[in-house]
Amino acid sequence: MEMMNLNSEFFRQLSYIADDENYMKKALKSIKKLVAEKEKASTLANKEEIGDAEMTKSEILAGFDLACKDIKLRMEGRLEGRAAEDLLDEL
């Protein structure tokens, strides 16, 4: 069906129940549920397009583990740190 026909049919069907508050509440509840499903699908599609930017727990823990190892090596003197000025110059 074309969009115009769908809209016409939708509003025609709605007009049949417009005088009954209970049916209108049910219709509204169903439409809100459909909107929520559409928004969820849209959000999932956007995440797939952008790529999942959120880190997993294991990725966070791996990064933390690496940072702890770096700190330990620096404290033992086996790894030299970089000056903050050098880091800022890179930006």
XYZ file of C-alpha atoms in Angstrom:
91
model
C 0.000 0.000 0.000
C 1.115 3.523 -0.612
C 1.790 5.770 2.349
C -1.274 7.922 1.642
C -3.506 4.851 1.518
C -1.980 3.544 4.732
C -2.562 6.855 6.494
C -6.152 7.031 5.248
C -6.878 3.477 6.335
C -5.212 4.045 9.707
C -7.299 7.113 10.484
C -10.476 5.485 9.113
C -10.011 2.557 11.494
C -9.222 4.906 14.349
C -12.416 6.857 13.693
C -14.443 3.686 14.362
C -13.164 3.505 17.945
C -12.760 7.236 18.617
C -15.869 7.399 20.802
C -14.718 4.612 23.145
C -12.067 5.723 25.650
C -10.966 2.172 26.541
C -10.316 1.228 22.923
C -8.498 4.510 22.320
C -6.258 3.799 25.337
C -5.502 0.330 23.962
C -4.715 1.784 20.535
C -2.448 4.417 22.074
C -0.656 1.787 24.158
C -0.079 -0.342 21.054
C 1.217 2.623 19.059
C 3.588 3.621 21.865
C 4.897 0.042 21.938
C 5.516 0.172 18.176
C 7.319 3.513 18.519
C 9.554 2.088 21.259
C 10.387 -0.925 19.065
C 11.220 1.359 16.143
C 13.461 3.554 18.316
C 15.243 0.478 19.666
C 15.806 -0.857 16.148
C 17.044 2.557 15.038
C 19.447 2.750 17.976
C 20.804 -0.721 17.204
C 21.241 0.200 13.541
C 23.121 3.370 14.513
C 25.429 1.399 16.802
C 26.203 -1.014 13.980
C 26.958 1.868 11.590
C 29.184 3.707 14.045
C 30.676 0.616 15.580
C 30.370 -0.339 19.180
C 32.291 2.432 20.953
C 31.633 1.020 24.405
C 34.438 -1.005 25.900
C 33.747 -4.422 27.304
C 34.688 -5.342 30.846
C 37.593 -7.453 29.633
C 38.926 -4.574 27.500
C 38.787 -2.207 30.471
C 40.536 -4.728 32.726
C 43.204 -5.378 30.081
C 43.898 -1.639 29.838
C 44.078 -1.353 33.612
C 46.444 -4.335 33.778
C 48.726 -2.742 31.187
C 48.742 0.558 33.097
C 49.647 -1.242 36.335
C 52.521 -3.057 34.607
C 53.813 0.263 33.224
C 53.711 1.834 36.687
C 55.558 -1.147 38.175
C 58.282 -0.964 35.492
C 58.691 2.781 36.041
C 58.975 2.312 39.797
C 61.662 -0.344 39.251
C 63.499 2.000 36.876
C 63.252 -0.363 33.912
C 61.017 2.000 31.921
C 61.461 5.731 31.460
C 58.448 7.963 31.454
C 57.935 10.879 29.141
C 57.832 14.472 30.283
C 54.387 16.027 30.447
C 55.600 18.849 28.198
C 56.456 16.331 25.477
C 52.999 14.821 25.713
C 51.368 18.252 25.512
C 53.502 19.172 22.505
C 52.071 16.196 20.639
C 48.583 17.574 21.053
